[in-house]
Amino acid sequence: MRDDDGGGEGRLVLAGAPIGRVDDASARLRDALATADIVAAEDTRRLRRLAGDLGVTLGGRLVSYYDANEAARAEELLGALRQGETVLVITDAGMPGVSDPGYRLTRLAVEAGIRVTALPGPSAVTTALAVSGLPSDRFCFEGFPPRKAGERGRRLAALAAEERTMVFFEAPHRLREALTAMAEAFGAERPAAVCRELTKTYEEVRRGTLAELAAWAAGDVRGEVTLVVAGHDPGAVETDIAELVREVARMQEAGVPRKQAIVDVAKAAGVPKRELYDAVHRP
């Protein structure tokens, strides 16, 4: 097992960047930007603008570090760390490595015994969780749902029984599709919150059921979006699955195909389709 004493070599600094308001930046971030030997930024133009807004002159070399060049750049930055340099990684917003570049270099540095530290900063994940009004004692971060409908449906179905509050990122133009898929997988009545433009001028937190939020998202939604969805509550008073199974059977007797009957009954009852499907096919 390697410890994290740094071995007398360089230091990797993962820096949290403001997710909206520039004045959320810490004094430590200002100092680190001014003193790091190398600043690896997801977008160098945005980083220069941030530094200007903070009144900071970058003291070291600025390089790009984004998804497309992360693998190659990580090796290069590891070499600089081995030479004793301080490398600061910063993304456009939030913490590096959280749905943003940073994990690969961190892993390499840890394996090489190089010291890794962080400058804590704003996070859309914990900010959205805090303002959502949903349970925050236990939660999980699920990143961006898959873009393709089939993959997204399978991923969400696997989360239907997750009891922790779930936090997702999503692009505004895919928000309605994502909420609709979640309503189908988790149940239309599952509580959730859409957090948009957090900490910015037009911040908005929309709370409701997944069905209600999916209907709202049919409009023109813009900006950065974070979704918070309540976990499955096995102790809550829920619709009697046995009665829903009987309702599916009655619809089948009336001539409705079983698959369609399951979809219709699950949607009307606000229960996950997979849960009812499993109950119908249970021996």
mmCIF file of C-alpha atoms in Angstrom:
data_model
loop_
_atom_site.group_PDB
_atom_site.id
_atom_site.type_symbol
_atom_site.label_atom_id
_atom_site.label_comp_id
_atom_site.label_asym_id
_atom_site.label_seq_id
_atom_site.Cartn_x
_atom_site.Cartn_y
_atom_site.Cartn_z
ATOM 1 C CA MET A 1 0.000 0.000 0.000
ATOM 2 C CA ARG A 2 1.285 3.435 -0.921
ATOM 3 C CA ASP A 3 0.962 6.303 1.511
ATOM 4 C CA ASP A 4 0.420 9.896 0.424
ATOM 5 C CA ASP A 5 3.484 11.619 1.785
ATOM 6 C CA GLY A 6 4.477 12.834 -1.658
ATOM 7 C CA GLY A 7 7.899 11.217 -1.635
ATOM 8 C CA GLY A 8 9.597 14.608 -2.026
ATOM 9 C CA GLU A 9 8.209 14.959 -5.551
ATOM 10 C CA GLY A 10 5.604 17.217 -7.032
ATOM 11 C CA ARG A 11 2.055 17.852 -5.926
ATOM 12 C CA LEU A 12 -1.249 17.452 -7.766
ATOM 13 C CA VAL A 13 -3.906 19.973 -6.746
ATOM 14 C CA LEU A 14 -7.547 19.392 -7.723
ATOM 15 C CA ALA A 15 -9.211 22.798 -7.607
ATOM 16 C CA GLY A 16 -12.938 23.414 -7.246
ATOM 17 C CA ALA A 17 -14.114 26.201 -9.563
ATOM 18 C CA PRO A 18 -17.220 28.383 -9.098
ATOM 19 C CA ILE A 19 -20.357 26.854 -10.636
ATOM 20 C CA GLY A 20 -21.880 30.255 -11.228
ATOM 21 C CA ARG A 21 -20.821 33.290 -9.232
ATOM 22 C CA VAL A 22 -17.175 34.267 -9.503
ATOM 23 C CA ASP A 23 -17.136 35.567 -5.923
ATOM 24 C CA ASP A 24 -17.685 32.004 -4.675
ATOM 25 C CA ALA A 25 -14.012 31.375 -5.479
ATOM 26 C CA SER A 26 -11.856 30.936 -2.384
ATOM 27 C CA ALA A 27 -8.745 32.870 -1.433
ATOM 28 C CA ARG A 28 -6.853 29.567 -1.624
ATOM 29 C CA LEU A 29 -7.900 29.139 -5.253
ATOM 30 C CA ARG A 30 -6.564 32.602 -6.063
ATOM 31 C CA ASP A 31 -3.231 31.813 -4.416
ATOM 32 C CA ALA A 32 -2.975 28.397 -6.083
ATOM 33 C CA LEU A 33 -3.632 29.792 -9.564
ATOM 34 C CA ALA A 34 -0.898 32.371 -9.030
ATOM 35 C CA THR A 35 1.711 29.951 -7.717
ATOM 36 C CA ALA A 36 1.185 26.611 -9.511
ATOM 37 C CA ASP A 37 3.922 25.586 -11.921
ATOM 38 C CA ILE A 38 1.317 24.252 -14.355
ATOM 39 C CA VAL A 39 -2.413 24.962 -14.557
ATOM 40 C CA ALA A 40 -4.263 22.275 -16.519
ATOM 41 C CA ALA A 41 -7.628 23.720 -17.511
ATOM 42 C CA GLU A 42 -10.617 22.151 -19.232
ATOM 43 C CA ASP A 43 -11.041 25.352 -21.254
ATOM 44 C CA THR A 44 -8.031 27.676 -21.284
ATOM 45 C CA ARG A 45 -10.040 30.651 -22.519
ATOM 46 C CA ARG A 46 -12.549 30.341 -19.686
ATOM 47 C CA LEU A 47 -9.731 29.892 -17.193
ATOM 48 C CA ARG A 48 -8.023 33.075 -18.390
ATOM 49 C CA ARG A 49 -11.345 34.888 -18.025
ATOM 50 C CA LEU A 50 -11.803 33.506 -14.495
ATOM 51 C CA ALA A 51 -8.272 34.533 -13.544
ATOM 52 C CA GLY A 52 -8.932 38.028 -14.884
ATOM 53 C CA ASP A 53 -12.184 38.298 -12.933
ATOM 54 C CA LEU A 54 -10.320 37.221 -9.796
ATOM 55 C CA GLY A 55 -7.482 39.664 -10.420
ATOM 56 C CA VAL A 56 -4.982 36.804 -10.594
ATOM 57 C CA THR A 57 -1.904 36.623 -12.805
ATOM 58 C CA LEU A 58 -1.057 33.030 -13.665
ATOM 59 C CA GLY A 59 2.481 32.380 -12.510
ATOM 60 C CA GLY A 60 3.020 29.105 -14.346
ATOM 61 C CA ARG A 61 2.336 27.432 -17.662
ATOM 62 C CA LEU A 62 -1.282 27.051 -18.809
ATOM 63 C CA VAL A 63 -2.213 23.890 -20.728
ATOM 64 C CA SER A 64 -5.480 22.434 -21.938
ATOM 65 C CA TYR A 65 -6.825 19.315 -20.233
ATOM 66 C CA TYR A 66 -10.174 18.102 -21.560
ATOM 67 C CA ASP A 67 -11.906 14.873 -22.566
ATOM 68 C CA ALA A 68 -10.320 14.494 -25.992
ATOM 69 C CA ASN A 69 -6.698 14.938 -24.846
ATOM 70 C CA GLU A 70 -6.990 13.674 -21.261
ATOM 71 C CA ALA A 71 -5.182 10.369 -21.788
ATOM 72 C CA ALA A 72 -2.140 11.843 -23.523
ATOM 73 C CA ARG A 73 -1.996 14.958 -21.376
ATOM 74 C CA ALA A 74 -2.199 12.957 -18.164
ATOM 75 C CA GLU A 75 1.050 11.180 -18.996
ATOM 76 C CA GLU A 76 2.715 14.506 -19.756
ATOM 77 C CA LEU A 77 1.511 16.031 -16.487
ATOM 78 C CA LEU A 78 2.634 12.973 -14.562
ATOM 79 C CA GLY A 79 6.123 13.589 -15.919
ATOM 80 C CA ALA A 80 6.003 17.151 -14.601
ATOM 81 C CA LEU A 81 4.871 15.890 -11.201
ATOM 82 C CA ARG A 82 7.787 13.458 -11.132
ATOM 83 C CA GLN A 83 10.094 16.419 -11.771
ATOM 84 C CA GLY A 84 8.814 18.080 -8.596
ATOM 85 C CA GLU A 85 6.385 20.564 -10.133
ATOM 86 C CA THR A 86 3.008 21.551 -8.712
ATOM 87 C CA VAL A 87 0.195 20.829 -11.163
ATOM 88 C CA LEU A 88 -3.221 22.380 -10.585
ATOM 89 C CA VAL A 89 -6.201 20.813 -12.412
ATOM 90 C CA ILE A 90 -9.323 22.927 -12.821
ATOM 91 C CA THR A 91 -12.477 22.359 -14.848
ATOM 92 C CA ASP A 92 -15.065 24.826 -16.100
ATOM 93 C CA ALA A 93 -17.163 24.452 -12.931
ATOM 94 C CA GLY A 94 -17.183 22.290 -9.827
ATOM 95 C CA MET A 95 -14.632 19.655 -8.861
ATOM 96 C CA PRO A 96 -12.329 17.884 -11.333
ATOM 97 C CA GLY A 97 -13.106 14.201 -11.725
ATOM 98 C CA VAL A 98 -16.854 14.613 -11.071
ATOM 99 C CA SER A 99 -18.209 14.117 -14.612
ATOM 100 C CA ASP A 100 -15.203 16.179 -15.731
ATOM 101 C CA PRO A 101 -11.527 15.441 -16.528
ATOM 102 C CA GLY A 102 -9.289 14.703 -13.561
ATOM 103 C CA TYR A 103 -9.763 11.089 -12.535
ATOM 104 C CA ARG A 104 -7.153 9.612 -14.887
ATOM 105 C CA LEU A 105 -4.339 11.897 -13.734
ATOM 106 C CA THR A 106 -5.342 11.459 -10.099
ATOM 107 C CA ARG A 107 -5.160 7.684 -10.488
ATOM 108 C CA LEU A 108 -1.719 7.891 -12.100
ATOM 109 C CA ALA A 109 -0.428 10.213 -9.386
ATOM 110 C CA VAL A 110 -1.736 7.975 -6.600
ATOM 111 C CA GLU A 111 -0.123 4.927 -8.184
ATOM 112 C CA ALA A 112 3.167 6.831 -8.472
ATOM 113 C CA GLY A 113 3.070 7.831 -4.803
ATOM 114 C CA ILE A 114 2.754 11.525 -5.617
ATOM 115 C CA ARG A 115 0.867 13.739 -3.198
ATOM 116 C CA VAL A 116 -2.698 14.574 -4.264
ATOM 117 C CA THR A 117 -4.669 17.299 -2.514
ATOM 118 C CA ALA A 118 -7.778 19.345 -3.216
ATOM 119 C CA LEU A 119 -8.966 22.918 -2.887
ATOM 120 C CA PRO A 120 -12.636 22.456 -1.921
ATOM 121 C CA GLY A 121 -15.088 24.540 -3.837
ATOM 122 C CA PRO A 122 -18.685 24.810 -5.011
ATOM 123 C CA SER A 123 -20.319 21.606 -6.218
ATOM 124 C CA ALA A 124 -23.544 21.330 -8.186
ATOM 125 C CA VAL A 125 -24.083 17.873 -6.678
ATOM 126 C CA THR A 126 -24.168 18.886 -3.018
ATOM 127 C CA THR A 127 -25.729 22.294 -3.722
ATOM 128 C CA ALA A 128 -28.665 20.719 -5.559
ATOM 129 C CA LEU A 129 -29.038 18.073 -2.869
ATOM 130 C CA ALA A 130 -29.142 20.726 -0.148
ATOM 131 C CA VAL A 131 -31.844 22.868 -1.797
ATOM 132 C CA SER A 132 -33.949 20.008 -3.160
ATOM 133 C CA GLY A 133 -35.817 19.382 0.069
ATOM 134 C CA LEU A 134 -35.241 15.648 -0.358
ATOM 135 C CA PRO A 135 -33.452 13.387 2.169
ATOM 136 C CA SER A 136 -29.724 14.138 2.188
ATOM 137 C CA ASP A 137 -28.438 11.795 4.883
ATOM 138 C CA ARG A 138 -27.660 9.138 2.240
ATOM 139 C CA PHE A 139 -27.275 9.863 -1.463
ATOM 140 C CA CYS A 140 -25.512 8.685 -4.608
ATOM 141 C CA PHE A 141 -24.292 10.543 -7.679
ATOM 142 C CA GLU A 142 -25.184 8.931 -11.016
ATOM 143 C CA GLY A 143 -23.735 11.485 -13.448
ATOM 144 C CA PHE A 144 -25.342 11.857 -16.865
ATOM 145 C CA PRO A 145 -27.936 9.210 -17.839
ATOM 146 C CA PRO A 146 -27.109 7.425 -21.115
ATOM 147 C CA ARG A 147 -28.247 9.335 -24.193
ATOM 148 C CA LYS A 148 -29.713 6.354 -26.041
ATOM 149 C CA ALA A 149 -33.221 5.435 -24.902
ATOM 150 C CA GLY A 150 -32.532 1.705 -24.537
ATOM 151 C CA GLU A 151 -29.372 2.158 -22.486
ATOM 152 C CA ARG A 152 -31.010 4.865 -20.392
ATOM 153 C CA GLY A 153 -34.005 2.653 -19.657
ATOM 154 C CA ARG A 154 -31.793 -0.222 -18.536
ATOM 155 C CA ARG A 155 -29.667 2.022 -16.329
ATOM 156 C CA LEU A 156 -32.712 3.545 -14.657
ATOM 157 C CA ALA A 157 -34.442 0.188 -14.230
ATOM 158 C CA ALA A 158 -31.393 -1.001 -12.308
ATOM 159 C CA LEU A 159 -31.823 1.992 -9.964
ATOM 160 C CA ALA A 160 -35.552 1.522 -9.303
ATOM 161 C CA ALA A 161 -34.951 -0.091 -5.902
ATOM 162 C CA GLU A 162 -32.155 2.326 -4.891
ATOM 163 C CA GLU A 163 -33.098 3.685 -1.463
ATOM 164 C CA ARG A 164 -30.668 6.607 -1.411
ATOM 165 C CA THR A 165 -31.512 9.994 -2.904
ATOM 166 C CA MET A 166 -30.068 10.113 -6.425
ATOM 167 C CA VAL A 167 -28.380 13.069 -8.118
ATOM 168 C CA PHE A 168 -28.024 13.280 -11.901
ATOM 169 C CA PHE A 169 -26.682 15.772 -14.427
ATOM 170 C CA GLU A 170 -28.596 16.302 -17.657
ATOM 171 C CA ALA A 171 -28.482 18.577 -20.696
ATOM 172 C CA PRO A 172 -31.512 20.894 -20.911
ATOM 173 C CA HIS A 173 -32.546 19.628 -24.362
ATOM 174 C CA ARG A 174 -32.716 16.045 -23.033
ATOM 175 C CA LEU A 175 -34.412 16.911 -19.747
ATOM 176 C CA ARG A 176 -37.977 15.983 -20.720
ATOM 177 C CA GLU A 177 -36.881 12.610 -22.116
ATOM 178 C CA ALA A 178 -34.865 11.864 -18.982
ATOM 179 C CA LEU A 179 -37.700 12.793 -16.616
ATOM 180 C CA THR A 180 -40.190 10.757 -18.628
ATOM 181 C CA ALA A 181 -37.882 7.734 -18.533
ATOM 182 C CA MET A 182 -37.408 8.183 -14.776
ATOM 183 C CA ALA A 183 -41.175 8.360 -14.253
ATOM 184 C CA GLU A 184 -41.507 5.074 -16.086
ATOM 185 C CA ALA A 185 -38.658 3.406 -14.196
ATOM 186 C CA PHE A 186 -39.241 4.828 -10.702
ATOM 187 C CA GLY A 187 -42.964 5.590 -10.764
ATOM 188 C CA ALA A 188 -44.760 8.745 -11.846
ATOM 189 C CA GLU A 189 -45.324 9.882 -8.251
ATOM 190 C CA ARG A 190 -41.665 9.691 -7.146
ATOM 191 C CA PRO A 191 -40.656 13.103 -5.658
ATOM 192 C CA ALA A 192 -37.871 14.962 -7.428
ATOM 193 C CA ALA A 193 -36.372 18.393 -7.997
ATOM 194 C CA VAL A 194 -34.932 20.083 -11.073
ATOM 195 C CA CYS A 195 -32.208 22.550 -10.088
ATOM 196 C CA ARG A 196 -31.324 24.959 -12.873
ATOM 197 C CA GLU A 197 -28.568 27.581 -13.069
ATOM 198 C CA LEU A 198 -27.510 27.044 -9.457
ATOM 199 C CA THR A 199 -25.929 30.107 -7.777
ATOM 200 C CA LYS A 200 -26.506 32.174 -10.925
ATOM 201 C CA THR A 201 -28.798 35.140 -11.526
ATOM 202 C CA TYR A 202 -31.668 33.041 -12.877
ATOM 203 C CA GLU A 203 -31.389 30.168 -10.420
ATOM 204 C CA GLU A 204 -34.530 28.054 -10.308
ATOM 205 C CA VAL A 205 -35.496 25.007 -8.241
ATOM 206 C CA ARG A 206 -38.616 23.224 -9.472
ATOM 207 C CA ARG A 207 -39.995 20.555 -7.116
ATOM 208 C CA GLY A 208 -42.721 17.987 -7.762
ATOM 209 C CA THR A 209 -43.350 14.447 -8.894
ATOM 210 C CA LEU A 210 -41.458 13.043 -11.849
ATOM 211 C CA ALA A 211 -44.645 13.166 -13.926
ATOM 212 C CA GLU A 212 -45.245 16.818 -13.038
ATOM 213 C CA LEU A 213 -41.652 17.771 -13.784
ATOM 214 C CA ALA A 214 -41.684 15.897 -17.109
ATOM 215 C CA ALA A 215 -44.783 17.888 -18.148
ATOM 216 C CA TRP A 216 -43.097 21.145 -17.086
ATOM 217 C CA ALA A 217 -39.926 20.268 -19.009
ATOM 218 C CA ALA A 218 -41.915 20.185 -22.251
ATOM 219 C CA GLY A 219 -41.355 23.941 -22.306
ATOM 220 C CA ASP A 220 -38.156 25.812 -23.149
ATOM 221 C CA VAL A 221 -35.679 24.833 -20.433
ATOM 222 C CA ARG A 222 -32.207 26.348 -20.602
ATOM 223 C CA GLY A 223 -29.004 26.420 -18.601
ATOM 224 C CA GLU A 224 -27.089 23.944 -16.450
ATOM 225 C CA VAL A 225 -29.383 21.318 -14.935
ATOM 226 C CA THR A 226 -28.965 19.034 -11.919
ATOM 227 C CA LEU A 227 -31.685 16.504 -11.060
ATOM 228 C CA VAL A 228 -32.354 15.202 -7.571
ATOM 229 C CA VAL A 229 -34.670 12.186 -7.243
ATOM 230 C CA ALA A 230 -35.944 10.622 -4.038
ATOM 231 C CA GLY A 231 -34.910 7.049 -3.399
ATOM 232 C CA HIS A 232 -37.252 4.080 -3.173
ATOM 233 C CA ASP A 233 -39.010 3.958 0.205
ATOM 234 C CA PRO A 234 -39.791 0.312 1.036
ATOM 235 C CA GLY A 235 -41.488 1.358 4.276
ATOM 236 C CA ALA A 236 -43.984 3.682 2.645
ATOM 237 C CA VAL A 237 -47.588 2.692 2.144
ATOM 238 C CA GLU A 238 -47.638 1.646 -1.493
ATOM 239 C CA THR A 239 -50.231 0.381 -3.901
ATOM 240 C CA ASP A 240 -50.927 -3.299 -3.365
ATOM 241 C CA ILE A 241 -48.906 -5.012 -6.102
ATOM 242 C CA ALA A 242 -51.102 -8.068 -5.834
ATOM 243 C CA GLU A 243 -54.137 -5.966 -6.758
ATOM 244 C CA LEU A 244 -52.260 -4.480 -9.707
ATOM 245 C CA VAL A 245 -51.376 -7.977 -10.888
ATOM 246 C CA ARG A 246 -55.090 -8.834 -10.748
ATOM 247 C CA GLU A 247 -55.881 -5.700 -12.737
ATOM 248 C CA VAL A 248 -53.396 -6.758 -15.420
ATOM 249 C CA ALA A 249 -55.128 -10.151 -15.544
ATOM 250 C CA ARG A 250 -58.542 -8.495 -15.927
ATOM 251 C CA MET A 251 -57.269 -6.350 -18.794
ATOM 252 C CA GLN A 252 -55.818 -9.430 -20.486
ATOM 253 C CA GLU A 253 -59.178 -11.166 -20.219
ATOM 254 C CA ALA A 254 -60.681 -8.110 -21.908
ATOM 255 C CA GLY A 255 -58.300 -8.572 -24.826
ATOM 256 C CA VAL A 256 -55.451 -6.182 -23.953
ATOM 257 C CA PRO A 257 -51.970 -7.687 -24.605
ATOM 258 C CA ARG A 258 -50.123 -8.451 -21.374
ATOM 259 C CA LYS A 259 -47.215 -6.112 -22.142
ATOM 260 C CA GLN A 260 -49.525 -3.194 -22.847
ATOM 261 C CA ALA A 261 -51.638 -3.990 -19.771
ATOM 262 C CA ILE A 262 -48.526 -3.872 -17.560
ATOM 263 C CA VAL A 263 -47.482 -0.521 -19.026
ATOM 264 C CA ASP A 264 -50.945 0.999 -18.594
ATOM 265 C CA VAL A 265 -51.519 -0.282 -15.055
ATOM 266 C CA ALA A 266 -48.038 0.706 -13.869
ATOM 267 C CA LYS A 267 -48.403 4.199 -15.305
ATOM 268 C CA ALA A 268 -51.850 4.703 -13.773
ATOM 269 C CA ALA A 269 -50.691 3.469 -10.357
ATOM 270 C CA GLY A 270 -47.421 5.376 -10.405
ATOM 271 C CA VAL A 271 -45.265 2.294 -9.824
ATOM 272 C CA PRO A 272 -42.156 1.249 -11.746
ATOM 273 C CA LYS A 273 -43.040 -0.821 -14.794
ATOM 274 C CA ARG A 274 -40.248 -3.273 -13.990
ATOM 275 C CA GLU A 275 -41.622 -3.901 -10.496
ATOM 276 C CA LEU A 276 -45.067 -4.772 -11.870
ATOM 277 C CA TYR A 277 -43.568 -6.800 -14.712
ATOM 278 C CA ASP A 278 -41.609 -8.909 -12.214
ATOM 279 C CA ALA A 279 -44.695 -9.397 -10.055
ATOM 280 C CA VAL A 280 -46.831 -10.489 -13.026
ATOM 281 C CA HIS A 281 -44.226 -13.038 -14.119
ATOM 282 C CA ARG A 282 -43.387 -14.252 -10.624
ATOM 283 C CA PRO A 283 -44.136 -18.022 -10.292
#
